[in-house]
Coordinates of C-alpha atoms in Angstrom, one line a residue:
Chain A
X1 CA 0.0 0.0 0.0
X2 CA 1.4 3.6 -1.0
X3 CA 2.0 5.8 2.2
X4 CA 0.0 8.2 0.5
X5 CA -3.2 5.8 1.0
X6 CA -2.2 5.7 4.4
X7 CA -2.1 9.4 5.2
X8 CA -5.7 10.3 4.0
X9 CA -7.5 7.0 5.7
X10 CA -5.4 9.2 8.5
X11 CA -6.6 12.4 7.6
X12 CA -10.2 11.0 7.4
X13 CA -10.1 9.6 10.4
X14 CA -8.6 12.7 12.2
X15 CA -11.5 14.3 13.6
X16 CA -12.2 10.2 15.4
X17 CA -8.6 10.2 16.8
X18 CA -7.8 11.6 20.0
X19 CA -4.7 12.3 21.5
X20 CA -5.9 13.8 24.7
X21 CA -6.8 17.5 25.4
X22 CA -2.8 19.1 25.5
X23 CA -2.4 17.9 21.9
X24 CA -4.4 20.6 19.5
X25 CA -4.6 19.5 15.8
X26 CA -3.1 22.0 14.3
X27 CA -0.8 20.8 11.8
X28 CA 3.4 21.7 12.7
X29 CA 5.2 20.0 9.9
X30 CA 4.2 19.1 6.7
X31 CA 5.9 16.9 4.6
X32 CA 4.4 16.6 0.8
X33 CA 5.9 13.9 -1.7
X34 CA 9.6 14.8 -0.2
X35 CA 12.4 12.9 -1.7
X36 CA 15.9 13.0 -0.8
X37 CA 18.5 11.3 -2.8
X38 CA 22.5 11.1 -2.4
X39 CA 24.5 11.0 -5.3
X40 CA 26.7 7.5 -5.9
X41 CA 30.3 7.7 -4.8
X42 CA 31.0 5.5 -7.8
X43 CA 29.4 7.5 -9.9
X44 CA 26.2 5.5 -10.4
X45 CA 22.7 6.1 -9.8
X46 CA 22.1 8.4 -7.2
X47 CA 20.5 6.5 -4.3
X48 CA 17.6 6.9 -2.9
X49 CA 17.3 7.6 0.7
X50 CA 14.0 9.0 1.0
X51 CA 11.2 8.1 -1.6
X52 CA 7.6 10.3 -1.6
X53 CA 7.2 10.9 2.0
X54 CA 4.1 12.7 2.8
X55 CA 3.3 13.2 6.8
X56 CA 2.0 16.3 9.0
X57 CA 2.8 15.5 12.3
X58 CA 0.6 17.9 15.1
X59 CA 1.3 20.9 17.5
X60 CA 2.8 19.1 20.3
X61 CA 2.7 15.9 19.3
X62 CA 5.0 13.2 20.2
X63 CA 6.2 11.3 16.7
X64 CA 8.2 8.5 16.2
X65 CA 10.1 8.0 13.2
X66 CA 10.3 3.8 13.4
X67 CA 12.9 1.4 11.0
X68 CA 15.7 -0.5 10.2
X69 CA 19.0 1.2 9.6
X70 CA 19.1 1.9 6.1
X71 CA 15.2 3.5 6.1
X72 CA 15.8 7.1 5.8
X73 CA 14.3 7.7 9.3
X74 CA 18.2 9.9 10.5
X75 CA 17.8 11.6 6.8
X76 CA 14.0 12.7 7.4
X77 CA 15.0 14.1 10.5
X78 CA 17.6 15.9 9.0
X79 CA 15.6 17.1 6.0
X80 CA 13.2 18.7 8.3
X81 CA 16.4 20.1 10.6
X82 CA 17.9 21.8 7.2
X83 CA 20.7 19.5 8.0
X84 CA 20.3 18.0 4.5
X85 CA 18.6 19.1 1.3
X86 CA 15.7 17.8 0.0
X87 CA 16.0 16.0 -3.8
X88 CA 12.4 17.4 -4.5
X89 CA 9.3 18.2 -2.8
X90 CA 8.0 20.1 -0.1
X91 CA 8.3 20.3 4.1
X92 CA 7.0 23.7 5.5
X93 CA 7.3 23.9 9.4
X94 CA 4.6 26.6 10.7
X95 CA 4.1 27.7 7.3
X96 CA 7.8 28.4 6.7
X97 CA 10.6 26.7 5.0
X98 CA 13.0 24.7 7.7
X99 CA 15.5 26.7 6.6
X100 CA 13.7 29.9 8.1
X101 CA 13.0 28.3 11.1
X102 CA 16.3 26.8 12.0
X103 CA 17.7 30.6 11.6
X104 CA 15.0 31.7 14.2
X105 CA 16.4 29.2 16.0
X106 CA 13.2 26.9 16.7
X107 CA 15.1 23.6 16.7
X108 CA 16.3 22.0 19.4
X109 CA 18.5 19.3 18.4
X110 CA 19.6 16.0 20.4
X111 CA 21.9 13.7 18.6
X112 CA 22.5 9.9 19.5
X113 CA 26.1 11.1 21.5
X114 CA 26.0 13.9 23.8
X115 CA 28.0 16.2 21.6
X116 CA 29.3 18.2 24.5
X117 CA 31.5 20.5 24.2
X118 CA 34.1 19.3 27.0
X119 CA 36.2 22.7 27.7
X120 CA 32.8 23.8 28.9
X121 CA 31.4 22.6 32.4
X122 CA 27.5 21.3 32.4
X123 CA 26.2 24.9 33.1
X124 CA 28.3 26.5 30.2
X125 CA 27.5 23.6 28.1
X126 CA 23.2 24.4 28.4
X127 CA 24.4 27.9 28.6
X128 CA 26.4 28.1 25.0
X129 CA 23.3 28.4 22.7
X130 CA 21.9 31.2 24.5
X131 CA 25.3 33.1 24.4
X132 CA 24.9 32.5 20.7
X133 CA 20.8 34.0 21.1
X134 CA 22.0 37.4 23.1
X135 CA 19.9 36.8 26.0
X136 CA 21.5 38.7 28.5
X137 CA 23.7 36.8 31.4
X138 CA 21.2 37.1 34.2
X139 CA 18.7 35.8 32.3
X140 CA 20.8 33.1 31.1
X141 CA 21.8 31.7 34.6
X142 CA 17.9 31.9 35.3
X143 CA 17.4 29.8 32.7
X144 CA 20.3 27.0 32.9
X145 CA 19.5 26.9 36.3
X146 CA 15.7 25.6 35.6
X147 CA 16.8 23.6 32.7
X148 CA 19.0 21.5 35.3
X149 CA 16.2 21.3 37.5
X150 CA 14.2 19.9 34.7
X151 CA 16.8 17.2 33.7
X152 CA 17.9 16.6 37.8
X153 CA 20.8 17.8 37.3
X154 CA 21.3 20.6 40.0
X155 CA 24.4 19.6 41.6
X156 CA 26.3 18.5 38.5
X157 CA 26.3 22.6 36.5
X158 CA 30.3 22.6 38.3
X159 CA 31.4 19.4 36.9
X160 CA 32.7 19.0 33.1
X161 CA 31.4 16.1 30.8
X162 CA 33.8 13.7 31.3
X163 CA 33.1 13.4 35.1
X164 CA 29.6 12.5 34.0
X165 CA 27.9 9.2 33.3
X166 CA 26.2 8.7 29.7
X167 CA 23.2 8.8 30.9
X168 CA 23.7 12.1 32.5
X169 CA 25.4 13.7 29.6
X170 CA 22.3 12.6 27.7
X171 CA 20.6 14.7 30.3
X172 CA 22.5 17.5 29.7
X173 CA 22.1 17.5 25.7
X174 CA 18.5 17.5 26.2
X175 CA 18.6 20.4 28.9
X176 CA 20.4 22.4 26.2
X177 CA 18.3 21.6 23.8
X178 CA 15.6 23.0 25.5
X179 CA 17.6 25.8 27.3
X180 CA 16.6 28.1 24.0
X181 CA 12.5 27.4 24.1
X182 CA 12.6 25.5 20.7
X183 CA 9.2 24.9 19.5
X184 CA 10.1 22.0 17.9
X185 CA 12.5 19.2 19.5
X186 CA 14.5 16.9 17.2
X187 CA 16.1 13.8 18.6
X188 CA 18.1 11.3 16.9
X189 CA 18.3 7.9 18.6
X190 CA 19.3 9.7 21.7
X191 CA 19.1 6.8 24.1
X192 CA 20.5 4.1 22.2
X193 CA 24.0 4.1 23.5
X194 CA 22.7 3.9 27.0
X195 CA 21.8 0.6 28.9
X196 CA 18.4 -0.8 29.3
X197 CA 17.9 1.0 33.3
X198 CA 19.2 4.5 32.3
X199 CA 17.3 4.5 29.3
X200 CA 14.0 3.3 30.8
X201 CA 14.5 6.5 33.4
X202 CA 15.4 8.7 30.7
X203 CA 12.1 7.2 28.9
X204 CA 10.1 8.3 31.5
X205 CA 12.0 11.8 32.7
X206 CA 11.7 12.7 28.6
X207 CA 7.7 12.1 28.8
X208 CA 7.5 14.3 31.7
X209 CA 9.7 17.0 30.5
X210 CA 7.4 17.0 27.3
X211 CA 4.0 17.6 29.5
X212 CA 5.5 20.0 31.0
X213 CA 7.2 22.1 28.1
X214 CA 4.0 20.6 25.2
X215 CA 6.8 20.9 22.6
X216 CA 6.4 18.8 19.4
X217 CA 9.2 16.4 19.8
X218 CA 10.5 14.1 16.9
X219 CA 12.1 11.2 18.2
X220 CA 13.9 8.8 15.3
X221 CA 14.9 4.8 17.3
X222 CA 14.9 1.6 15.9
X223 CA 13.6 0.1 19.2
X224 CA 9.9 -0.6 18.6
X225 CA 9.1 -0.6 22.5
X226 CA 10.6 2.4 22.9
X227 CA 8.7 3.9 19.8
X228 CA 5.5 2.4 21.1
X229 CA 6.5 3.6 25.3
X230 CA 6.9 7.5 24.0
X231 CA 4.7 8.3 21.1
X232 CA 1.3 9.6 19.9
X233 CA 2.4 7.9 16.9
X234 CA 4.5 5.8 15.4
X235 CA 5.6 6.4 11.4
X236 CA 7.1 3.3 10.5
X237 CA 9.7 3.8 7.9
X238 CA 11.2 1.0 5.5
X239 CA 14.3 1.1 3.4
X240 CA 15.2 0.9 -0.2
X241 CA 13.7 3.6 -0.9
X242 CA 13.2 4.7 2.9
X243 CA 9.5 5.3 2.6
X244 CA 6.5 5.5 5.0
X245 CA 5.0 2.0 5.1
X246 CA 2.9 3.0 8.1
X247 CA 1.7 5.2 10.5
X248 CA 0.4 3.4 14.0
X249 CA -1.8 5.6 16.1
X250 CA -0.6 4.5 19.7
X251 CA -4.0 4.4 22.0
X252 CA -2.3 4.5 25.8
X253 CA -3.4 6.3 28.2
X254 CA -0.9 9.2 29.4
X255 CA 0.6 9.9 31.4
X256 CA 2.0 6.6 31.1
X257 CA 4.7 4.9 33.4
X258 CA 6.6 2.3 33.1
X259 CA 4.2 -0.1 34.3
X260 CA 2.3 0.1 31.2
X261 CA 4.9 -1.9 29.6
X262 CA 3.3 -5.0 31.7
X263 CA -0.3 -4.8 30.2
X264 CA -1.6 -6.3 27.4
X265 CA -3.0 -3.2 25.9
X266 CA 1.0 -1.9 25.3
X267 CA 2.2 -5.4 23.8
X268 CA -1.2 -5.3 21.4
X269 CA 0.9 -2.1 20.1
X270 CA 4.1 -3.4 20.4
X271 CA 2.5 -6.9 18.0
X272 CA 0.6 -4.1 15.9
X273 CA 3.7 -2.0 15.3
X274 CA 6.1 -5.2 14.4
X275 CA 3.2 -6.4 12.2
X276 CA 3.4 -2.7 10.3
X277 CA 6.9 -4.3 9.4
X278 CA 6.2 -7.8 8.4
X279 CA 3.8 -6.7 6.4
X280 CA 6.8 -4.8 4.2
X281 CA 9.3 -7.7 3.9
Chain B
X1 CA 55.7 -2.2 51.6
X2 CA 53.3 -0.5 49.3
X3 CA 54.8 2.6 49.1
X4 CA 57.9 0.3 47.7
X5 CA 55.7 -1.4 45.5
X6 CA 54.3 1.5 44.2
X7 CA 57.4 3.3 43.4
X8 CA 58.8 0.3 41.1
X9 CA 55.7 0.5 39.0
X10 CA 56.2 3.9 38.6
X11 CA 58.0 5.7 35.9
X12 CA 59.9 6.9 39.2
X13 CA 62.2 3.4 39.1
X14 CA 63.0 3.8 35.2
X15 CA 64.5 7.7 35.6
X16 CA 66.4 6.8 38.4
X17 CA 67.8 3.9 36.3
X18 CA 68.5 5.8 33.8
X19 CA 70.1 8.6 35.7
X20 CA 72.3 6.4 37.7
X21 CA 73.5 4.9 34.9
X22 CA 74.6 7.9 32.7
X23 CA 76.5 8.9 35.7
X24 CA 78.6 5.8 35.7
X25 CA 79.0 6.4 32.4
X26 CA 80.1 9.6 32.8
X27 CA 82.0 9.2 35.5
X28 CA 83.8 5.9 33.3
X29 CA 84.9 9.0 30.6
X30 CA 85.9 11.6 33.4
X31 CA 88.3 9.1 34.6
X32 CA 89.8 7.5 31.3
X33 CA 90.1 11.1 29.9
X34 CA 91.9 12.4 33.2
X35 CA 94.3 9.4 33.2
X36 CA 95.3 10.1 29.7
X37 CA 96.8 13.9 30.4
X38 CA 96.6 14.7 27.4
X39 CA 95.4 18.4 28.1
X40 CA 96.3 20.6 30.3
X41 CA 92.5 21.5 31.9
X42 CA 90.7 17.9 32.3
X43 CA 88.2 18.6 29.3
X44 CA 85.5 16.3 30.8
X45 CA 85.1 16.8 34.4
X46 CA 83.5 14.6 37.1
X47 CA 80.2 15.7 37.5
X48 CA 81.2 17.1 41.6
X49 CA 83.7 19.4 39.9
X50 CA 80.5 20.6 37.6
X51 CA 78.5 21.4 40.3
X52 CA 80.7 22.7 42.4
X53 CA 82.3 25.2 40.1
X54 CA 78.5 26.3 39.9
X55 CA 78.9 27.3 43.7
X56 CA 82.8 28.7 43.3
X57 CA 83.6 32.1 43.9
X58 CA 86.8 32.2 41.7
X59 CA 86.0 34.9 39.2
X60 CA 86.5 33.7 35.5
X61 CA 86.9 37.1 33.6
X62 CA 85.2 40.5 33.7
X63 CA 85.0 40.1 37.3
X64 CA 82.1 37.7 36.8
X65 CA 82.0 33.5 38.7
X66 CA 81.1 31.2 36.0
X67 CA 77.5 31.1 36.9
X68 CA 77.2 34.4 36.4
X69 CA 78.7 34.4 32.7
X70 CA 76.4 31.8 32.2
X71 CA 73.3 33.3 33.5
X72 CA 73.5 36.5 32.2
X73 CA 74.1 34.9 28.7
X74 CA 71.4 32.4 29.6
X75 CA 69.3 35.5 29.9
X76 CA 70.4 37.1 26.5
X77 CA 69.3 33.8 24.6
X78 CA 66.0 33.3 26.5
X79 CA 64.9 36.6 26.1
X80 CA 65.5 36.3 21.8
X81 CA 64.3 32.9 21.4
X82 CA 61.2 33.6 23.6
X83 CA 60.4 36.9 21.5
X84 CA 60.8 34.9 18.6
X85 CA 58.6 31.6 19.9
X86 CA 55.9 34.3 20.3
X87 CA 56.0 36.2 17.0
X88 CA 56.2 32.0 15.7
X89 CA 53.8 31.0 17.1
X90 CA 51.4 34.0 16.8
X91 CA 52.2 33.7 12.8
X92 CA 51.3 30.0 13.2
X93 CA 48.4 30.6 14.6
X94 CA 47.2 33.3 12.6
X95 CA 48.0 30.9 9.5
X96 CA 46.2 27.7 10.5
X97 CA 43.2 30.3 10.9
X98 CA 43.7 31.8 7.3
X99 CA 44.4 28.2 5.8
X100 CA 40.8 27.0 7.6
X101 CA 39.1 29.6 6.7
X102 CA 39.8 30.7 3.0
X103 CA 39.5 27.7 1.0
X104 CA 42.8 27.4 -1.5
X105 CA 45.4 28.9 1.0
X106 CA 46.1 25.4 2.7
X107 CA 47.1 23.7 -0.8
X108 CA 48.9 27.2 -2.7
X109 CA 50.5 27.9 0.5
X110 CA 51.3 25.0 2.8
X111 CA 53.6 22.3 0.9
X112 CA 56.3 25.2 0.3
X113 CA 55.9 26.4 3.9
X114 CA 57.5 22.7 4.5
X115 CA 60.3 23.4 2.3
X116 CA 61.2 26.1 4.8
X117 CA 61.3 24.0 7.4
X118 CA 63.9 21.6 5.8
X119 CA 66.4 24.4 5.3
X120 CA 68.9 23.4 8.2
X121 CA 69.1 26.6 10.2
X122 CA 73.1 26.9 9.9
X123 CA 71.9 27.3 6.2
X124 CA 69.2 29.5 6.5
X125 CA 71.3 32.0 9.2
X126 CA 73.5 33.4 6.6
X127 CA 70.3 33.8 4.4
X128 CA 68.2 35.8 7.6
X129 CA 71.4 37.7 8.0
X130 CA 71.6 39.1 5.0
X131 CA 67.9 40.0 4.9
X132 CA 67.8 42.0 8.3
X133 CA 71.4 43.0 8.4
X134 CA 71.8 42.6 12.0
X135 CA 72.6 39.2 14.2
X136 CA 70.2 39.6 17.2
X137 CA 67.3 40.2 14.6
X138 CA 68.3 36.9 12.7
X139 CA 68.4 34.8 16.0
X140 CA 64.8 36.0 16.9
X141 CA 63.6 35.9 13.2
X142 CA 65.4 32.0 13.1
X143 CA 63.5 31.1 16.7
X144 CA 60.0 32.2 15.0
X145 CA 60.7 30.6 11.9
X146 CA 61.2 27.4 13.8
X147 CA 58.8 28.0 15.8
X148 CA 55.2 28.7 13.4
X149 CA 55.6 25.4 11.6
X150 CA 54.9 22.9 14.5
X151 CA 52.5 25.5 15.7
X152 CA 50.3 25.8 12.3
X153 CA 50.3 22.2 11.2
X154 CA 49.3 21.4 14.7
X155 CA 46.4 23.6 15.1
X156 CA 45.4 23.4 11.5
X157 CA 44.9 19.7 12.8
X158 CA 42.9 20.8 15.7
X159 CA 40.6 22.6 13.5
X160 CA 40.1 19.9 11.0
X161 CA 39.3 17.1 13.8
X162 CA 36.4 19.3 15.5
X163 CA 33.7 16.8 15.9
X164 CA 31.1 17.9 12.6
X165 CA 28.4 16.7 15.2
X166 CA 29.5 19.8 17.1
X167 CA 29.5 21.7 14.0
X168 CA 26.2 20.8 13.3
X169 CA 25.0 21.7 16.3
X170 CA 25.7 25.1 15.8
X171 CA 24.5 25.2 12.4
X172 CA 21.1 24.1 14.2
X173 CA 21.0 27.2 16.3
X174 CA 22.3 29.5 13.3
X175 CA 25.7 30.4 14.6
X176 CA 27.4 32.7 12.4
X177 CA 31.0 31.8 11.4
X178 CA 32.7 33.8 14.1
X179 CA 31.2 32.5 16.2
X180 CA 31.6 29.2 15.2
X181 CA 35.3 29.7 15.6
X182 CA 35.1 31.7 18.9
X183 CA 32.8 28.9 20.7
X184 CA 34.0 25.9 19.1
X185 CA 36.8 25.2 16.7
X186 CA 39.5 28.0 18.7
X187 CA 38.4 26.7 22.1
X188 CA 38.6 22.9 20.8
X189 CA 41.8 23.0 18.4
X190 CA 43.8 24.5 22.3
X191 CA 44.8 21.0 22.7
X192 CA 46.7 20.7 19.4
X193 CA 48.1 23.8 19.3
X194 CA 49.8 23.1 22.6
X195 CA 51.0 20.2 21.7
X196 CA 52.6 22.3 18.8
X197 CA 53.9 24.7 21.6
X198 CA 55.7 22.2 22.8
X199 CA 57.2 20.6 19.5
X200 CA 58.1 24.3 19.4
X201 CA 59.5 25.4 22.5
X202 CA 62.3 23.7 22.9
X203 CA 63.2 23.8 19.1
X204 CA 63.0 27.5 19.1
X205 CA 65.8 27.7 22.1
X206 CA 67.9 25.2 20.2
X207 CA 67.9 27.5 17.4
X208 CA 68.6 30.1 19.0
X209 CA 71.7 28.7 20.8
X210 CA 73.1 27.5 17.5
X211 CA 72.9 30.4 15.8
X212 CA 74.4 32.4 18.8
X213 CA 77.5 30.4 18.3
X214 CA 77.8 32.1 14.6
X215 CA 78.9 35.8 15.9
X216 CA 79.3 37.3 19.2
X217 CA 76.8 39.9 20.8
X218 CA 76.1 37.4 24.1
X219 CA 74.1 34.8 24.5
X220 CA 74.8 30.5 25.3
X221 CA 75.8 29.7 22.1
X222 CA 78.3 33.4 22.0
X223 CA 80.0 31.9 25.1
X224 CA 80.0 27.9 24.3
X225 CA 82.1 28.8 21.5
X226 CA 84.4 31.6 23.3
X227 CA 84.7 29.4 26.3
X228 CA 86.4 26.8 24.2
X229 CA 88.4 29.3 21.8
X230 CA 90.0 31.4 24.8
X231 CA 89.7 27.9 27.2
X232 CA 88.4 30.6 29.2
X233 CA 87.4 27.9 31.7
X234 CA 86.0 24.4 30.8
X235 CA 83.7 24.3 33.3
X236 CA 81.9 27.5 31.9
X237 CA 81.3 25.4 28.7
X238 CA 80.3 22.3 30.8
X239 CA 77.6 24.9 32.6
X240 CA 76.2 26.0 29.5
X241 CA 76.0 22.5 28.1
X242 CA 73.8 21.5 30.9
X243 CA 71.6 24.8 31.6
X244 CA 70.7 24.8 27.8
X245 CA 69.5 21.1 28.3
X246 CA 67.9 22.5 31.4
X247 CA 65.8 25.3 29.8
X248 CA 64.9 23.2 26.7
X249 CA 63.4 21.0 29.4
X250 CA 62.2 23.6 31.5
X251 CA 60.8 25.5 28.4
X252 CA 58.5 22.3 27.5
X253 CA 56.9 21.8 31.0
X254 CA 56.2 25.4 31.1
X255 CA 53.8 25.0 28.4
X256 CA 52.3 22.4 29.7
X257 CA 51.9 24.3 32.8
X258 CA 50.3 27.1 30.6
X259 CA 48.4 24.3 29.2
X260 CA 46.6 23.3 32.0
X261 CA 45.7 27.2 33.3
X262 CA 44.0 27.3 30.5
X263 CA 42.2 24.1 30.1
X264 CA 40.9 23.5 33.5
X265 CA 38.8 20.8 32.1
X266 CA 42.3 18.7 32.1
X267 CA 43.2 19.7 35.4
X268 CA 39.2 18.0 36.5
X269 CA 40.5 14.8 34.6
X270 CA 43.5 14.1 36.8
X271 CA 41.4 14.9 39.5
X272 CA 38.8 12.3 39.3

């Protein structure tokens, strides 16, 4: 089936799905028939990394961008960060181009490693984007201060990244993330280096962090219980072409703790999710 | 018994090895040499007669001790070869920038920037001599010469191994090229370019030393050669021959002193 079948049964059922009251339906991203292609290093067909992607993912939605390595799901992100360029077709974010809103500085960004900057202790690490915004230095210790608070980090702002654990430098990438108000947060696999305990915490810290702050937040992972634990929805992407084979409403009641994962409801998900898969190979 | 332990699993047991057994090995030469009498002065002292003509009083000429001849001239060289490791390192600095950052300067400029550095500098002296006219400015000209190589590749390097996760994170938040290279590639390429400073350092004094010992106007090199010329005394030579190895030493841990005031960050790594 075309992902473009699968987006207006969505659309027509839009109105029927709820995603609770914070989520409003007002469309944040859309992505129309977006392909993004890399040119062969042997001088061959360009390949095909992204194939006629259409998706609109919702004002404060939690989406999941679900597949194999190989399926595109890093390069959508991407796309939509104005990391990469787009081959052909369209994705406007608020109305504008991703290009427009990454220079208003909208994004926040999480990648799968910390990427922090270790000169810089954890304070000046959350700090460094708002040097970059001008908010003045009061303002900024204001805010790093909450932002650790947030992530529970408080008495760690002194130390430098390499006396942290993985897990907590995770933290801290997220708390800068955050630490400039982006409207919409972008994060690569940012727990799969991490063990199965730190992640499950992070798992559950992320969800509250997101209640609390309502930002959309694109989360790309190749763990299906993961996917299925976090998200609204779950866009289930499959590779050669990296395409939309699915999109998987996920109906659990938020908030959600880690207990759900023990109920029948969340493994009919999980089993409806790896189906979504099957189904392609 | 575990301090004991401890201290022959150290790098502690190895220097001492080693510096007990140059000493018998100098000490072997001090006393072959003297037994030969061959020369008037004993041309390699034992190392007691070394340090002790460092504490004599017997004035050597112009009313100066021997450590005082040596000092002073000490002085003279440090002072050039340090003006010159600046104004090196500075211009190697400023390069690795310019190569970065205009696109076409690393390959037009760089490969015959090498060729500089394989001039030996006995050859190049006579070259910086007759382009500034004037000995002191060679020996400082020679010391920065030496000295911005090491210093460019080395930071160049730094530059080019900046994470380009970190550089995509601030092309995410729209950070303009300065300050791309104020907040990440200067701060993360310090590592590299001290570890040029230190390549550097002690080459820069070398030079300097060397090309002392091409005219007078004071300095180490000035009075290595004099001091065997005139035989003013042997053990003013033997001084200089071991406070030049000192301050090429010293000259190397001093950056990495400067190193670690300015990269606390490495200073939180021994720590814990």
């Amino acid at each position: 089936m075309l992902a473009i079948d699968y987006l207006d049964k969505r659309l027509k059922k839009k109105d029927t799905v709820s995603n609770g009251d914070a989520v409003s339906t007002d469309i944040e991203i859309s992505i129309r028939n977006l392909n993004v292609s890399f040119p062969d290093k042997d001088g061959g067909e360009p390949v095909n990394a992204l194939q006629n992607i259409n998706l609109d993912i919702k004002q404060g939605e939690f989406i999941s961008l679900l597949g194999p390595s190989g399926c595109g799901k890093t390069t959508l992100l991407r796309t939509i960060a104005d990391l990469q360029q787009p081959t052909s077709g369209e994705i406007s974010v608020r109305g504008l181009s991703p290009r427009e809103i990454r220079l208003q500085k909208k994004y926040g960004i999480v990648f799968q490693n910390p990427v922090l900057y270790d000169w810089r202790t954890v304070r000046r690490n959350v700090c460094m984007p708002m040097e970059l915004m001008g908010i003045p230095k009061k303002d900024r210790t204001a805010r790093v201060t909450k932002m650790l608070e947030l992530v529970g980090l408080m008495e760690f702002g002194k130390k430098y990244p390499h006396e942290l654990s993985g897990g907590m430098q995770q933290r801290v990438g997220i708390a800068r993330a955050l630490a400039i108000k982006p409207e919409i947060l972008l994060m690569d696999e940012p727990f799969s280096a991490l063990d199965e305990f730190t992640k499950e915490k992070l798992h559950e810290d992320l969800l509250r962090i997101w209640k609390k702050t309502n930002k959309t937040i694109l989360f790309v992972t190749h763990n299906i219980q993961e996917a299925v634990f976090l998200s609204d929805r779950v866009v289930v992407l499959s590779p050669h072409p990296g395409r939309v084979s699915a999109v998987v409403d996920i109906e659990l009641e938020r908030p959600r703790s880690l207990e759900i994962k023990n109920t029948p409801e969340f493994n009919e998900m999980v089993v409806k999710v790896r189906k979504s898969f099957e189904s392609v190979y | 018994m575990k301090r004991i332990k401890k201290f022959f699993q150290s790098n502690n047991l190895v220097t001492l090895v080693w510096g007990i057994g140059l000493i018998i090995v100098w000490e072997i030469g001090a006393f072959i040499i003297e037994g030969s009498k061959r020369s008037p002065e004993n041309v390699l002292p034992h190392l007691y007669q070394i340090v002790a003509s460092v504490f004599s009083d017997k004035l050597v000429s112009n009313n100066q001790t021997a450590i005082q001849i040596v000092m002073s001239n000490a002085g003279i060289t440090l002072f050039r070869a340090g003006i010159g490791f600046v104004i090196g390192a500075a211009v190697g600095f400023l390069l690795a920038l310019m190569m970065n950052l205009v696109k076409g300067v690393e390959k037009t400029i760089f490969p015959y920037l090498m060729i500089i550095q394989m001039i030996p500098i006995l050859g190049m002296a006579p070259i910086v001599l007759a382009i500034t006219k004037d000995i002191n400015k060679s020996r400082i000209v020679i010391a920065a010469i030496l000295t911005f190589y090491p210093v460019a590749t080395n930071t160049l390097a730094g530059f080019k191994s900046v994470d380009p996760q970190k550089h995509e994170l601030m092309y995410s938040i729209a950070a303009s090229k300065f300050e791309i290279y104020r907040k990440l590639l200067i701060p993360s390429s310090i590592p590299y370019l001290f570890t040029g400073l230190k390549i550097a350092a002690p080459m820069a004094i070398t030079a300097s030393i060397l090309v002392d010992t091409l005219q007078g106007g004071g300095g180490l090199g000035c009075m290595l050669s004099q001091s065997l010329r005139h035989a003013m005394s042997i053990y003013v030579f033997w001084q200089i021959v071991f406070v030049s190895a000192i301050i090429g030493i010293l000259s190397y841990y001093l950056m990495s002193v400067i190193e670690k005031l300015v990269s606390p960050y490495k200073r939180a790594k021994i720590k814990g």
